[in-house]
mmCIF file of C-alpha atoms and ligand atoms in Angstrom:
data_model
loop_
_atom_site.group_PDB
_atom_site.id
_atom_site.type_symbol
_atom_site.label_atom_id
_atom_site.label_comp_id
_atom_site.label_asym_id
_atom_site.label_seq_id
_atom_site.Cartn_x
_atom_site.Cartn_y
_atom_site.Cartn_z
ATOM 1 C CA MET A 73 27.932 27.103 39.738
ATOM 2 C CA ALA A 74 24.988 26.400 37.485
ATOM 3 C CA ALA A 75 22.986 24.978 40.404
ATOM 4 C CA ALA A 76 23.677 27.982 42.641
ATOM 5 C CA GLU A 77 22.935 30.444 39.852
ATOM 6 C CA SER A 78 19.669 28.787 38.918
ATOM 7 C CA PHE A 79 18.567 28.420 42.555
ATOM 8 C CA ARG A 80 19.190 32.133 43.068
ATOM 9 C CA GLU A 81 17.206 33.004 39.945
ATOM 10 C CA HIS A 82 14.203 31.206 41.445
ATOM 11 C CA ASP A 83 14.718 32.214 45.058
ATOM 12 C CA ALA A 84 16.072 35.646 45.874
ATOM 13 C CA ASP A 85 16.223 35.252 49.646
ATOM 14 C CA THR A 86 17.433 31.863 50.884
ATOM 15 C CA PRO A 87 21.172 31.929 51.667
ATOM 16 C CA VAL A 88 23.225 29.994 49.090
ATOM 17 C CA ARG A 89 26.671 28.642 49.852
ATOM 18 C CA ILE A 90 29.074 26.799 47.522
ATOM 19 C CA LEU A 91 31.729 24.642 49.180
ATOM 20 C CA THR A 92 34.459 23.456 46.842
ATOM 21 C CA ALA A 93 37.588 21.430 47.487
ATOM 22 C CA ASP A 94 39.296 23.302 44.653
ATOM 23 C CA ALA A 95 41.652 26.116 45.641
ATOM 24 C CA ASP A 96 40.567 28.199 42.637
ATOM 25 C CA LEU A 97 37.301 29.971 41.935
ATOM 26 C CA PRO A 98 35.211 27.989 39.432
ATOM 27 C CA TYR A 99 36.713 27.826 35.939
ATOM 28 C CA ALA A 100 36.020 26.198 32.596
ATOM 29 C CA ARG A 101 37.558 22.747 32.363
ATOM 30 C CA PRO A 102 37.293 22.112 28.571
ATOM 31 C CA PRO A 103 40.084 24.614 27.677
ATOM 32 C CA LEU A 104 42.533 22.929 30.083
ATOM 33 C CA SER A 105 43.485 20.270 27.525
ATOM 34 C CA LYS A 106 43.135 22.675 24.599
ATOM 35 C CA GLU A 107 43.800 26.463 24.509
ATOM 36 C CA TYR A 108 45.194 26.611 28.044
ATOM 37 C CA LEU A 109 47.622 23.718 27.523
ATOM 38 C CA ARG A 110 48.718 25.178 24.186
ATOM 39 C CA GLY A 111 49.474 28.478 25.912
ATOM 40 C CA GLN A 112 46.799 30.330 23.936
ATOM 41 C CA ALA A 113 44.648 31.179 26.984
ATOM 42 C CA ASP A 114 45.429 31.876 30.623
ATOM 43 C CA ASP A 115 42.156 33.119 32.051
ATOM 44 C CA VAL A 116 39.649 30.291 32.308
ATOM 45 C CA ALA A 117 37.687 31.675 35.278
ATOM 46 C CA LEU A 118 33.924 31.486 34.891
ATOM 47 C CA HIS A 119 33.290 34.560 37.074
ATOM 48 C CA GLN A 120 35.131 36.995 39.310
ATOM 49 C CA VAL A 121 34.383 37.456 43.036
ATOM 50 C CA GLN A 122 32.016 40.319 42.236
ATOM 51 C CA TRP A 123 29.658 37.982 40.377
ATOM 52 C CA PHE A 124 29.140 35.925 43.539
ATOM 53 C CA ASP A 125 28.715 39.052 45.688
ATOM 54 C CA ASP A 126 26.139 40.492 43.283
ATOM 55 C CA ARG A 127 24.005 37.358 43.671
ATOM 56 C CA ALA A 128 24.577 36.880 47.391
ATOM 57 C CA ILE A 129 26.173 33.498 46.688
ATOM 58 C CA GLU A 130 28.818 32.698 49.260
ATOM 59 C CA ILE A 131 31.698 30.575 47.959
ATOM 60 C CA THR A 132 34.375 28.888 50.042
ATOM 61 C CA CYS A 133 37.317 27.423 48.129
ATOM 62 C CA GLY A 134 39.587 24.758 49.609
ATOM 63 C CA ALA A 135 36.671 23.295 51.596
ATOM 64 C CA ALA A 136 36.538 19.529 51.017
ATOM 65 C CA VAL A 137 33.292 18.114 52.355
ATOM 66 C CA ASP A 138 34.046 14.785 53.987
ATOM 67 C CA ARG A 139 30.667 13.906 55.492
ATOM 68 C CA LEU A 140 27.018 14.301 54.676
ATOM 69 C CA ASP A 141 24.714 13.929 57.699
ATOM 70 C CA LEU A 142 21.223 13.441 56.312
ATOM 71 C CA ALA A 143 19.455 13.133 59.662
ATOM 72 C CA GLY A 144 21.221 16.195 61.044
ATOM 73 C CA ARG A 145 20.788 18.136 57.760
ATOM 74 C CA ALA A 146 24.402 19.231 57.644
ATOM 75 C CA VAL A 147 27.629 18.684 55.739
ATOM 76 C CA TYR A 148 31.027 18.693 57.383
ATOM 77 C CA ALA A 149 34.246 20.048 55.917
ATOM 78 C CA GLY A 150 36.711 18.911 58.542
ATOM 79 C CA GLU A 151 35.443 20.352 61.835
ATOM 80 C CA GLU A 152 33.274 22.944 60.058
ATOM 81 C CA ARG A 153 29.569 22.133 60.146
ATOM 82 C CA HIS A 154 27.324 23.653 57.488
ATOM 83 C CA ALA A 155 23.607 23.213 58.052
ATOM 84 C CA PHE A 156 21.269 23.007 55.065
ATOM 85 C CA ASP A 157 17.612 22.849 54.138
ATOM 86 C CA THR A 158 18.548 21.587 50.692
ATOM 87 C CA VAL A 159 21.875 20.258 49.428
ATOM 88 C CA ILE A 160 23.044 19.736 45.845
ATOM 89 C CA LEU A 161 25.948 17.333 45.320
ATOM 90 C CA ALA A 162 27.958 18.348 42.252
ATOM 91 C CA CYS A 163 31.254 16.703 43.207
ATOM 92 C CA GLY A 164 32.191 15.671 39.658
ATOM 93 C CA ALA A 165 34.848 13.073 39.051
ATOM 94 C CA ALA A 166 38.555 12.702 39.722
ATOM 95 C CA PRO A 167 41.180 11.211 37.414
ATOM 96 C CA THR A 168 41.899 7.564 38.083
ATOM 97 C CA ALA A 169 45.609 7.265 38.900
ATOM 98 C CA PRO A 170 47.502 4.413 37.205
ATOM 99 C CA THR A 171 48.370 1.441 39.417
ATOM 100 C CA PHE A 172 51.344 -0.007 37.478
ATOM 101 C CA PRO A 173 54.863 0.473 38.934
ATOM 102 C CA GLY A 174 55.982 4.097 38.685
ATOM 103 C CA GLY A 175 52.391 5.207 38.020
ATOM 104 C CA GLU A 176 52.769 7.932 40.633
ATOM 105 C CA ARG A 177 55.263 9.655 38.310
ATOM 106 C CA ALA A 178 52.503 10.405 35.805
ATOM 107 C CA LEU A 179 50.755 13.753 35.836
ATOM 108 C CA LEU A 180 46.954 13.807 35.880
ATOM 109 C CA LEU A 181 44.631 16.365 34.334
ATOM 110 C CA ARG A 182 41.395 17.533 35.928
ATOM 111 C CA SER A 183 41.944 20.772 37.820
ATOM 112 C CA LEU A 184 43.416 24.108 36.838
ATOM 113 C CA ALA A 185 46.345 23.326 39.169
ATOM 114 C CA ASP A 186 46.866 20.021 37.285
ATOM 115 C CA ALA A 187 46.823 21.869 33.962
ATOM 116 C CA ALA A 188 49.280 24.494 35.209
ATOM 117 C CA ALA A 189 51.644 21.737 36.387
ATOM 118 C CA LEU A 190 51.357 19.977 33.022
ATOM 119 C CA ARG A 191 51.905 23.176 31.044
ATOM 120 C CA ASN A 192 54.943 24.074 33.152
ATOM 121 C CA ALA A 193 56.396 20.586 32.778
ATOM 122 C CA SER A 194 55.950 20.795 29.008
ATOM 123 C CA ILE A 195 58.142 23.903 28.775
ATOM 124 C CA ASN A 196 61.336 21.947 29.409
ATOM 125 C CA ALA A 197 60.192 18.515 28.277
ATOM 126 C CA ALA A 198 62.344 16.867 25.607
ATOM 127 C CA SER A 199 59.591 14.328 24.927
ATOM 128 C CA ALA A 200 56.249 13.288 26.349
ATOM 129 C CA VAL A 201 54.014 10.238 26.535
ATOM 130 C CA VAL A 202 50.263 10.515 26.969
ATOM 131 C CA ILE A 203 48.601 7.328 28.236
ATOM 132 C CA GLY A 204 44.994 6.816 27.185
ATOM 133 C CA SER A 205 43.275 7.715 23.910
ATOM 134 C CA GLY A 206 39.974 9.018 25.236
ATOM 135 C CA PHE A 207 39.092 12.573 24.296
ATOM 136 C CA ILE A 208 41.232 14.154 27.009
ATOM 137 C CA GLY A 209 44.232 12.025 25.987
ATOM 138 C CA CYS A 210 43.787 12.848 22.281
ATOM 139 C CA GLU A 211 43.301 16.552 22.983
ATOM 140 C CA ALA A 212 46.249 16.793 25.362
ATOM 141 C CA ALA A 213 48.573 14.859 23.016
ATOM 142 C CA ALA A 214 47.634 17.177 20.141
ATOM 143 C CA SER A 215 48.087 20.287 22.312
ATOM 144 C CA LEU A 216 51.501 19.169 23.576
ATOM 145 C CA ALA A 217 52.567 18.409 20.004
ATOM 146 C CA LEU A 218 51.413 21.860 18.887
ATOM 147 C CA ARG A 219 53.622 23.304 21.652
ATOM 148 C CA GLY A 220 56.555 21.606 19.931
ATOM 149 C CA VAL A 221 56.988 18.710 22.369
ATOM 150 C CA PRO A 222 57.596 15.361 20.631
ATOM 151 C CA VAL A 223 54.692 13.315 21.996
ATOM 152 C CA THR A 224 53.531 9.718 21.759
ATOM 153 C CA LEU A 225 49.949 8.742 22.567
ATOM 154 C CA VAL A 226 49.771 5.137 23.797
ATOM 155 C CA ALA A 227 46.656 3.120 24.592
ATOM 156 C CA PRO A 228 45.395 -0.460 24.763
ATOM 157 C CA GLU A 229 42.751 0.292 22.127
ATOM 158 C CA PRO A 230 44.200 -0.189 18.620
ATOM 159 C CA LEU A 231 42.483 3.039 17.509
ATOM 160 C CA PRO A 232 41.260 5.941 19.687
ATOM 161 C CA GLN A 233 37.767 5.255 21.045
ATOM 162 C CA GLU A 234 37.121 2.456 18.589
ATOM 163 C CA LYS A 235 34.747 0.707 20.962
ATOM 164 C CA ARG A 236 32.736 3.836 21.713
ATOM 165 C CA LEU A 237 32.630 5.445 18.273
ATOM 166 C CA GLY A 238 33.322 2.645 15.769
ATOM 167 C CA THR A 239 36.285 1.869 13.522
ATOM 168 C CA ASP A 240 35.605 4.524 10.849
ATOM 169 C CA ALA A 241 35.431 7.348 13.359
ATOM 170 C CA ALA A 242 38.379 5.954 15.323
ATOM 171 C CA LYS A 243 40.581 5.989 12.201
ATOM 172 C CA ARG A 244 39.735 9.639 11.627
ATOM 173 C CA LEU A 245 40.526 10.453 15.248
ATOM 174 C CA ARG A 246 43.895 8.757 14.874
ATOM 175 C CA ASP A 247 44.540 10.780 11.718
ATOM 176 C CA LEU A 248 43.635 14.049 13.470
ATOM 177 C CA VAL A 249 46.006 13.224 16.333
ATOM 178 C CA SER A 250 48.755 12.475 13.800
ATOM 179 C CA GLU A 251 48.035 15.611 11.773
ATOM 180 C CA ALA A 252 48.449 17.641 14.967
ATOM 181 C CA GLY A 253 51.952 16.174 15.212
ATOM 182 C CA ALA A 254 51.565 13.437 17.847
ATOM 183 C CA ARG A 255 52.599 9.822 17.244
ATOM 184 C CA HIS A 256 49.880 7.275 17.983
ATOM 185 C CA VAL A 257 50.772 3.793 19.220
ATOM 186 C CA GLY A 258 47.672 1.671 19.824
ATOM 187 C CA GLY A 259 47.221 -1.880 21.072
ATOM 188 C CA VAL A 260 49.801 -1.548 23.851
ATOM 189 C CA THR A 261 49.622 -1.534 27.618
ATOM 190 C CA VAL A 262 51.957 0.418 29.866
ATOM 191 C CA GLU A 263 53.792 -1.819 32.330
ATOM 192 C CA GLU A 264 55.985 0.717 34.082
ATOM 193 C CA ILE A 265 57.186 4.292 34.207
ATOM 194 C CA ASN A 266 60.878 4.320 35.037
ATOM 195 C CA ASP A 267 63.835 6.735 34.942
ATOM 196 C CA VAL A 268 64.081 6.403 31.150
ATOM 197 C CA GLY A 269 60.432 6.675 30.227
ATOM 198 C CA VAL A 270 57.451 4.435 29.651
ATOM 199 C CA ARG A 271 57.903 0.673 29.247
ATOM 200 C CA LEU A 272 55.223 -1.082 27.196
ATOM 201 C CA ASP A 273 54.075 -4.690 27.232
ATOM 202 C CA ASP A 274 55.666 -5.277 23.820
ATOM 203 C CA GLY A 275 59.086 -4.693 25.414
ATOM 204 C CA VAL A 276 59.577 -1.233 23.916
ATOM 205 C CA THR A 277 60.518 1.664 26.210
ATOM 206 C CA ILE A 278 59.579 5.127 24.968
ATOM 207 C CA ASP A 279 61.977 7.795 26.265
ATOM 208 C CA SER A 280 60.089 10.565 27.963
ATOM 209 C CA ASP A 281 60.538 13.058 30.747
ATOM 210 C CA LEU A 282 56.848 13.973 30.877
ATOM 211 C CA VAL A 283 54.059 11.421 31.254
ATOM 212 C CA LEU A 284 50.376 12.286 31.386
ATOM 213 C CA ALA A 285 47.923 9.588 32.448
ATOM 214 C CA ALA A 286 44.537 10.240 30.852
ATOM 215 C CA THR A 287 43.166 6.905 31.938
ATOM 216 C CA GLY A 288 39.630 7.720 32.954
ATOM 217 C CA VAL A 289 37.858 9.199 35.932
ATOM 218 C CA THR A 290 36.141 8.030 39.101
ATOM 219 C CA PRO A 291 32.922 9.792 40.170
ATOM 220 C CA GLN A 292 33.299 11.442 43.587
ATOM 221 C CA SER A 293 30.341 9.743 45.223
ATOM 222 C CA ARG A 294 31.949 8.539 48.477
ATOM 223 C CA ILE A 295 30.146 10.942 50.817
ATOM 224 C CA ALA A 296 26.820 10.150 49.149
ATOM 225 C CA ALA A 297 27.326 6.400 49.452
ATOM 226 C CA GLU A 298 28.417 6.688 53.073
ATOM 227 C CA ALA A 299 25.295 8.748 53.833
ATOM 228 C CA GLY A 300 23.162 5.929 52.426
ATOM 229 C CA LEU A 301 22.011 7.581 49.178
ATOM 230 C CA ALA A 302 21.283 5.251 46.266
ATOM 231 C CA VAL A 303 24.517 4.891 44.286
ATOM 232 C CA ARG A 304 25.016 2.684 41.227
ATOM 233 C CA ASP A 305 28.389 2.058 39.585
ATOM 234 C CA SER A 306 29.847 4.868 41.725
ATOM 235 C CA ARG A 307 27.249 7.396 40.554
ATOM 236 C CA ILE A 308 24.482 8.954 42.590
ATOM 237 C CA VAL A 309 21.138 7.822 41.193
ATOM 238 C CA VAL A 310 18.762 10.717 40.512
ATOM 239 C CA ASP A 311 15.485 11.196 38.683
ATOM 240 C CA SER A 312 15.078 13.578 35.732
ATOM 241 C CA GLY A 313 14.669 16.453 38.216
ATOM 242 C CA MET A 314 18.031 15.519 39.816
ATOM 243 C CA ALA A 315 16.395 14.361 43.077
ATOM 244 C CA THR A 316 18.319 11.627 44.904
ATOM 245 C CA SER A 317 16.811 8.869 47.023
ATOM 246 C CA ALA A 318 16.672 11.239 50.039
ATOM 247 C CA PRO A 319 14.335 14.245 50.395
ATOM 248 C CA ASP A 320 15.868 17.681 49.698
ATOM 249 C CA VAL A 321 19.098 16.142 48.416
ATOM 250 C CA TYR A 322 19.947 16.600 44.736
ATOM 251 C CA ALA A 323 22.913 15.559 42.597
ATOM 252 C CA ALA A 324 24.039 16.738 39.170
ATOM 253 C CA GLY A 325 26.883 16.485 36.672
ATOM 254 C CA ASP A 326 29.558 13.805 36.342
ATOM 255 C CA VAL A 327 28.802 12.365 39.788
ATOM 256 C CA ALA A 328 25.141 11.748 38.935
ATOM 257 C CA LEU A 329 23.417 8.910 37.136
ATOM 258 C CA ALA A 330 20.386 10.831 35.951
ATOM 259 C CA ARG A 331 17.207 9.640 34.329
ATOM 260 C CA HIS A 332 16.676 11.271 30.973
ATOM 261 C CA GLU A 333 13.088 12.278 30.370
ATOM 262 C CA VAL A 334 13.103 11.590 26.613
ATOM 263 C CA ALA A 335 15.400 8.549 26.567
ATOM 264 C CA GLY A 336 13.315 7.077 29.379
ATOM 265 C CA ARG A 337 16.349 5.611 31.150
ATOM 266 C CA HIS A 338 19.329 6.577 33.253
ATOM 267 C CA LEU A 339 22.382 7.751 31.292
ATOM 268 C CA VAL A 340 26.072 7.971 32.163
ATOM 269 C CA ILE A 341 27.153 11.362 30.824
ATOM 270 C CA GLU A 342 30.441 13.205 31.390
ATOM 271 C CA HIS A 343 30.014 16.366 29.334
ATOM 272 C CA TRP A 344 30.386 20.005 30.248
ATOM 273 C CA GLN A 345 27.074 21.319 28.872
ATOM 274 C CA ASP A 346 25.094 18.452 30.362
ATOM 275 C CA ALA A 347 26.681 19.112 33.763
ATOM 276 C CA VAL A 348 25.615 22.758 33.401
ATOM 277 C CA ASP A 349 22.099 21.735 32.337
ATOM 278 C CA GLN A 350 21.736 19.248 35.166
ATOM 279 C CA GLY A 351 23.063 21.776 37.671
ATOM 280 C CA SER A 352 20.509 24.334 36.476
ATOM 281 C CA ILE A 353 17.732 21.766 36.779
ATOM 282 C CA ALA A 354 18.849 20.777 40.286
ATOM 283 C CA GLY A 355 18.929 24.433 41.379
ATOM 284 C CA SER A 356 15.552 25.129 39.889
ATOM 285 C CA CYS A 357 13.919 22.015 41.420
ATOM 286 C CA ALA A 358 15.520 22.757 44.793
ATOM 287 C CA ALA A 359 13.854 26.178 44.612
ATOM 288 C CA ALA A 360 10.458 24.528 44.057
ATOM 289 C CA SER A 361 10.377 25.264 40.345
ATOM 290 C CA PRO A 362 10.265 21.759 38.810
ATOM 291 C CA THR A 363 11.931 21.055 35.479
ATOM 292 C CA LYS A 364 13.291 17.901 33.845
ATOM 293 C CA TRP A 365 16.435 16.848 31.971
ATOM 294 C CA SER A 366 15.355 16.461 28.349
ATOM 295 C CA GLY A 367 18.070 17.870 26.035
ATOM 296 C CA VAL A 368 20.011 15.367 23.916
ATOM 297 C CA PRO A 369 23.441 14.997 25.577
ATOM 298 C CA GLY A 370 26.445 16.135 23.622
ATOM 299 C CA PHE A 371 29.854 17.724 23.537
ATOM 300 C CA TRP A 372 32.467 19.281 21.285
ATOM 301 C CA THR A 373 36.102 18.223 21.268
ATOM 302 C CA SER A 374 39.077 19.943 19.658
ATOM 303 C CA ILE A 375 42.026 17.882 18.519
ATOM 304 C CA GLY A 376 44.568 20.354 17.228
ATOM 305 C CA ASP A 377 42.652 22.652 14.882
ATOM 306 C CA ALA A 378 39.837 20.166 14.267
ATOM 307 C CA THR A 379 36.575 20.372 16.189
ATOM 308 C CA LEU A 380 34.308 17.341 16.353
ATOM 309 C CA LYS A 381 30.746 17.563 17.626
ATOM 310 C CA TYR A 382 28.797 14.707 19.135
ATOM 311 C CA HIS A 383 25.211 14.135 20.194
ATOM 312 C CA ALA A 384 24.183 10.740 21.584
ATOM 313 C CA TRP A 385 22.437 8.937 24.369
ATOM 314 C CA GLY A 386 25.893 7.476 24.871
ATOM 315 C CA ASP A 387 24.893 3.967 25.922
ATOM 316 C CA GLY A 388 25.668 2.094 22.736
ATOM 317 C CA TYR A 389 24.362 1.523 19.220
ATOM 318 C CA GLU A 390 23.796 -1.354 16.824
ATOM 319 C CA ARG A 391 25.124 0.147 13.593
ATOM 320 C CA SER A 392 27.350 3.052 12.602
ATOM 321 C CA ARG A 393 27.666 4.530 9.130
ATOM 322 C CA MET A 394 30.135 7.157 8.001
ATOM 323 C CA VAL A 395 29.207 9.693 5.334
ATOM 324 C CA GLN A 396 32.186 11.502 3.801
ATOM 325 C CA HIS A 397 31.979 15.192 2.988
ATOM 326 C CA ARG A 398 34.422 17.276 0.959
ATOM 327 C CA ASP A 399 36.321 18.448 4.044
ATOM 328 C CA GLY A 400 34.708 16.489 6.860
ATOM 329 C CA PHE A 401 32.413 13.629 7.759
ATOM 330 C CA THR A 402 29.311 12.549 9.633
ATOM 331 C CA VAL A 403 28.930 9.268 11.468
ATOM 332 C CA TRP A 404 25.350 8.220 12.157
ATOM 333 C CA TYR A 405 24.723 5.758 14.973
ATOM 334 C CA GLU A 406 21.500 3.741 14.979
ATOM 335 C CA SER A 407 19.747 1.169 17.127
ATOM 336 C CA GLY A 408 16.713 -0.598 15.743
ATOM 337 C CA ASP A 409 15.570 1.815 13.059
ATOM 338 C CA VAL A 410 16.236 5.092 14.899
ATOM 339 C CA ALA A 411 19.214 7.411 15.269
ATOM 340 C CA VAL A 412 20.847 7.249 18.699
ATOM 341 C CA GLY A 413 23.956 9.301 17.988
ATOM 342 C CA VAL A 414 25.753 11.531 15.512
ATOM 343 C CA LEU A 415 29.414 12.551 15.275
ATOM 344 C CA THR A 416 30.305 15.361 12.904
ATOM 345 C CA TYR A 417 33.419 17.064 11.627
ATOM 346 C CA ASN A 418 32.805 20.173 9.530
ATOM 347 C CA ALA A 419 29.167 19.169 9.149
ATOM 348 C CA ASP A 420 27.149 21.452 11.426
ATOM 349 C CA ASP A 421 23.897 20.869 9.543
ATOM 350 C CA ASP A 422 24.083 17.165 10.358
ATOM 351 C CA TYR A 423 24.943 17.979 13.957
ATOM 352 C CA GLY A 424 21.750 20.027 14.324
ATOM 353 C CA LEU A 425 19.694 17.526 12.332
ATOM 354 C CA GLY A 426 21.081 14.649 14.399
ATOM 355 C CA GLU A 427 20.019 16.269 17.640
ATOM 356 C CA ARG A 428 16.441 16.527 16.359
ATOM 357 C CA LEU A 429 16.312 13.005 14.923
ATOM 358 C CA ILE A 430 17.672 11.471 18.127
ATOM 359 C CA ALA A 431 15.191 13.391 20.282
ATOM 360 C CA GLU A 432 12.292 12.455 17.979
ATOM 361 C CA ARG A 433 13.413 8.811 17.637
ATOM 362 C CA ARG A 434 13.573 9.052 13.852
ATOM 363 C CA PRO A 435 15.889 7.191 11.447
ATOM 364 C CA ALA A 436 19.229 8.565 10.323
ATOM 365 C CA PRO A 437 19.062 10.115 6.823
ATOM 366 C CA VAL A 438 21.175 7.527 5.032
ATOM 367 C CA PRO A 439 20.093 4.677 2.761
ATOM 368 C CA THR A 440 19.943 1.232 4.375
HETATM 369 C C1 FAD B 1008 40.859 18.603 30.705
HETATM 370 C C2 FAD B 1008 39.389 18.393 30.497
HETATM 371 C C3 FAD B 1008 38.808 18.726 29.279
HETATM 372 C C4 FAD B 1008 37.453 18.536 29.070
HETATM 373 N N1 FAD B 1008 36.915 18.884 27.874
HETATM 374 C C5 FAD B 1008 35.592 18.733 27.677
HETATM 375 C C6 FAD B 1008 34.995 19.152 26.445
HETATM 376 O O1 FAD B 1008 35.657 19.643 25.538
HETATM 377 N N2 FAD B 1008 33.655 19.013 26.315
HETATM 378 C C7 FAD B 1008 32.893 18.469 27.304
HETATM 379 O O2 FAD B 1008 31.686 18.361 27.143
HETATM 380 N N3 FAD B 1008 33.430 18.062 28.474
HETATM 381 C C8 FAD B 1008 34.757 18.191 28.681
HETATM 382 N N4 FAD B 1008 35.309 17.787 29.872
HETATM 383 C C9 FAD B 1008 34.435 17.171 30.892
HETATM 384 C C10 FAD B 1008 33.753 18.254 31.710
HETATM 385 O O3 FAD B 1008 34.706 19.184 32.170
HETATM 386 C C11 FAD B 1008 33.013 17.619 32.859
HETATM 387 O O4 FAD B 1008 31.979 16.824 32.325
HETATM 388 C C12 FAD B 1008 32.407 18.679 33.785
HETATM 389 O O5 FAD B 1008 33.428 19.491 34.346
HETATM 390 C C13 FAD B 1008 31.604 18.032 34.903
HETATM 391 O O6 FAD B 1008 31.154 19.048 35.746
HETATM 392 P P1 FAD B 1008 30.783 18.750 37.263
HETATM 393 O O7 FAD B 1008 30.367 20.051 37.842
HETATM 394 O O8 FAD B 1008 29.888 17.588 37.345
HETATM 395 O O9 FAD B 1008 32.156 18.269 37.943
HETATM 396 P P2 FAD B 1008 33.551 18.994 38.071
HETATM 397 O O10 FAD B 1008 33.762 19.970 36.967
HETATM 398 O O11 FAD B 1008 34.548 17.896 38.249
HETATM 399 O O12 FAD B 1008 33.441 19.825 39.415
HETATM 400 C C14 FAD B 1008 33.324 19.170 40.661
HETATM 401 C C15 FAD B 1008 33.820 20.085 41.734
HETATM 402 O O13 FAD B 1008 33.495 19.528 43.000
HETATM 403 C C16 FAD B 1008 34.624 19.599 43.846
HETATM 404 N N5 FAD B 1008 34.505 18.509 44.829
HETATM 405 C C17 FAD B 1008 34.540 17.179 44.608
HETATM 406 N N6 FAD B 1008 34.350 16.515 45.771
HETATM 407 C C18 FAD B 1008 34.190 17.459 46.721
HETATM 408 C C19 FAD B 1008 33.959 17.419 48.115
HETATM 409 N N7 FAD B 1008 33.841 16.267 48.776
HETATM 410 N N8 FAD B 1008 33.860 18.573 48.796
HETATM 411 C C20 FAD B 1008 33.970 19.780 48.163
HETATM 412 N N9 FAD B 1008 34.174 19.870 46.834
HETATM 413 C C21 FAD B 1008 34.290 18.726 46.130
HETATM 414 C C22 FAD B 1008 35.804 19.451 42.920
HETATM 415 O O14 FAD B 1008 36.966 19.991 43.503
HETATM 416 C C23 FAD B 1008 35.324 20.283 41.733
HETATM 417 O O15 FAD B 1008 35.618 21.628 41.905
HETATM 418 C C24 FAD B 1008 36.659 17.974 30.102
HETATM 419 C C25 FAD B 1008 37.245 17.625 31.327
HETATM 420 C C26 FAD B 1008 38.591 17.827 31.526
HETATM 421 C C27 FAD B 1008 39.215 17.473 32.853
#
């Protein structure tokens, strides 16, 4: 969407076509585990049909592209051939389905159809288990609990996202999940989903008639790899203008491994606003108006009523330090003597300051 919109802003004449495997017109994904799942929002569409018509952007839903022919300058969706001068791959990522016995019984959450199925299942659920304590797992567990479903969040990590965000932050995440009404059980691995519920490796079976697997995603890079584009760790390698290893082929969003102009290296980022930014850059560059990815990556997450905000390069840190506030906190992440990340809860000033310090490679404002 962002790529098509930005291309059109820079080029009024060239035909633009979006092909998407999704049956629905483009929608916002972040609310799917939050307001939508809680039943507080139904309409998550980004634009109505008229918006596309007004910009002469053709969109075809339910069109899964299965082949990219670089030499022939065309993509194929089944038998349908679509020729291109320029192509932008924004295929995103798909949830990784669990492989343990009974894993196919778990619901997944990526698309609007997935979210609708989950919300419907929650209406009659006597109890639920959410597997995986990443942000989507934490958000979904909190939202299901707020709907009145008794829910248990289980994960191998003792505390949610302890490895990524540090122990202090992870404890607060666990508390926010609990305050929203979900039970957190860390340090366990699911061995099976059976007729009763979810069996863990400690021998305990948690009764549940609804299981959500929030166990990570796999970038949808197959067609790019098969076409011979440079792909690393399942992501399409692009420069800071979103150009791939082939001329006139761009990639953006969760499927891309993009070079960040300020960080000076490629970053793995799976955030909504960064996908929008990268899409805009790809569209602009494809329309011969060069621009580079330079904003500090970041996202917001809502666990129950609490919103946490995060800016970071996202590829690790050497030290983390939590600063408590009256009704919130800030965690500063540093490598060497510069800030590389900031996580805030009810501390918007630090969130803004953190973005600047990270971009300018300056130290975090806490005593050493
Ligand atoms: C439930 C949920 C909550 C989230 N909450 C947040 C949040 O609060 N904050 C945040 O920053 N991020 C959040 N995210 C992550 C964010 O939504 C993603 O980073 C973002 O959607 C990535 O955008 P994208 O365009 O790269 O990929 P996607 O949004 O995944 O879009 C890719 C599209 O390409 C289509 N597609 C894939 N392969 C093909 C093909 N071969 N042919 C045709 N079409 C294809 C897919 O059907 C899909 O429509 C959330 C994600 C989920 C699932």
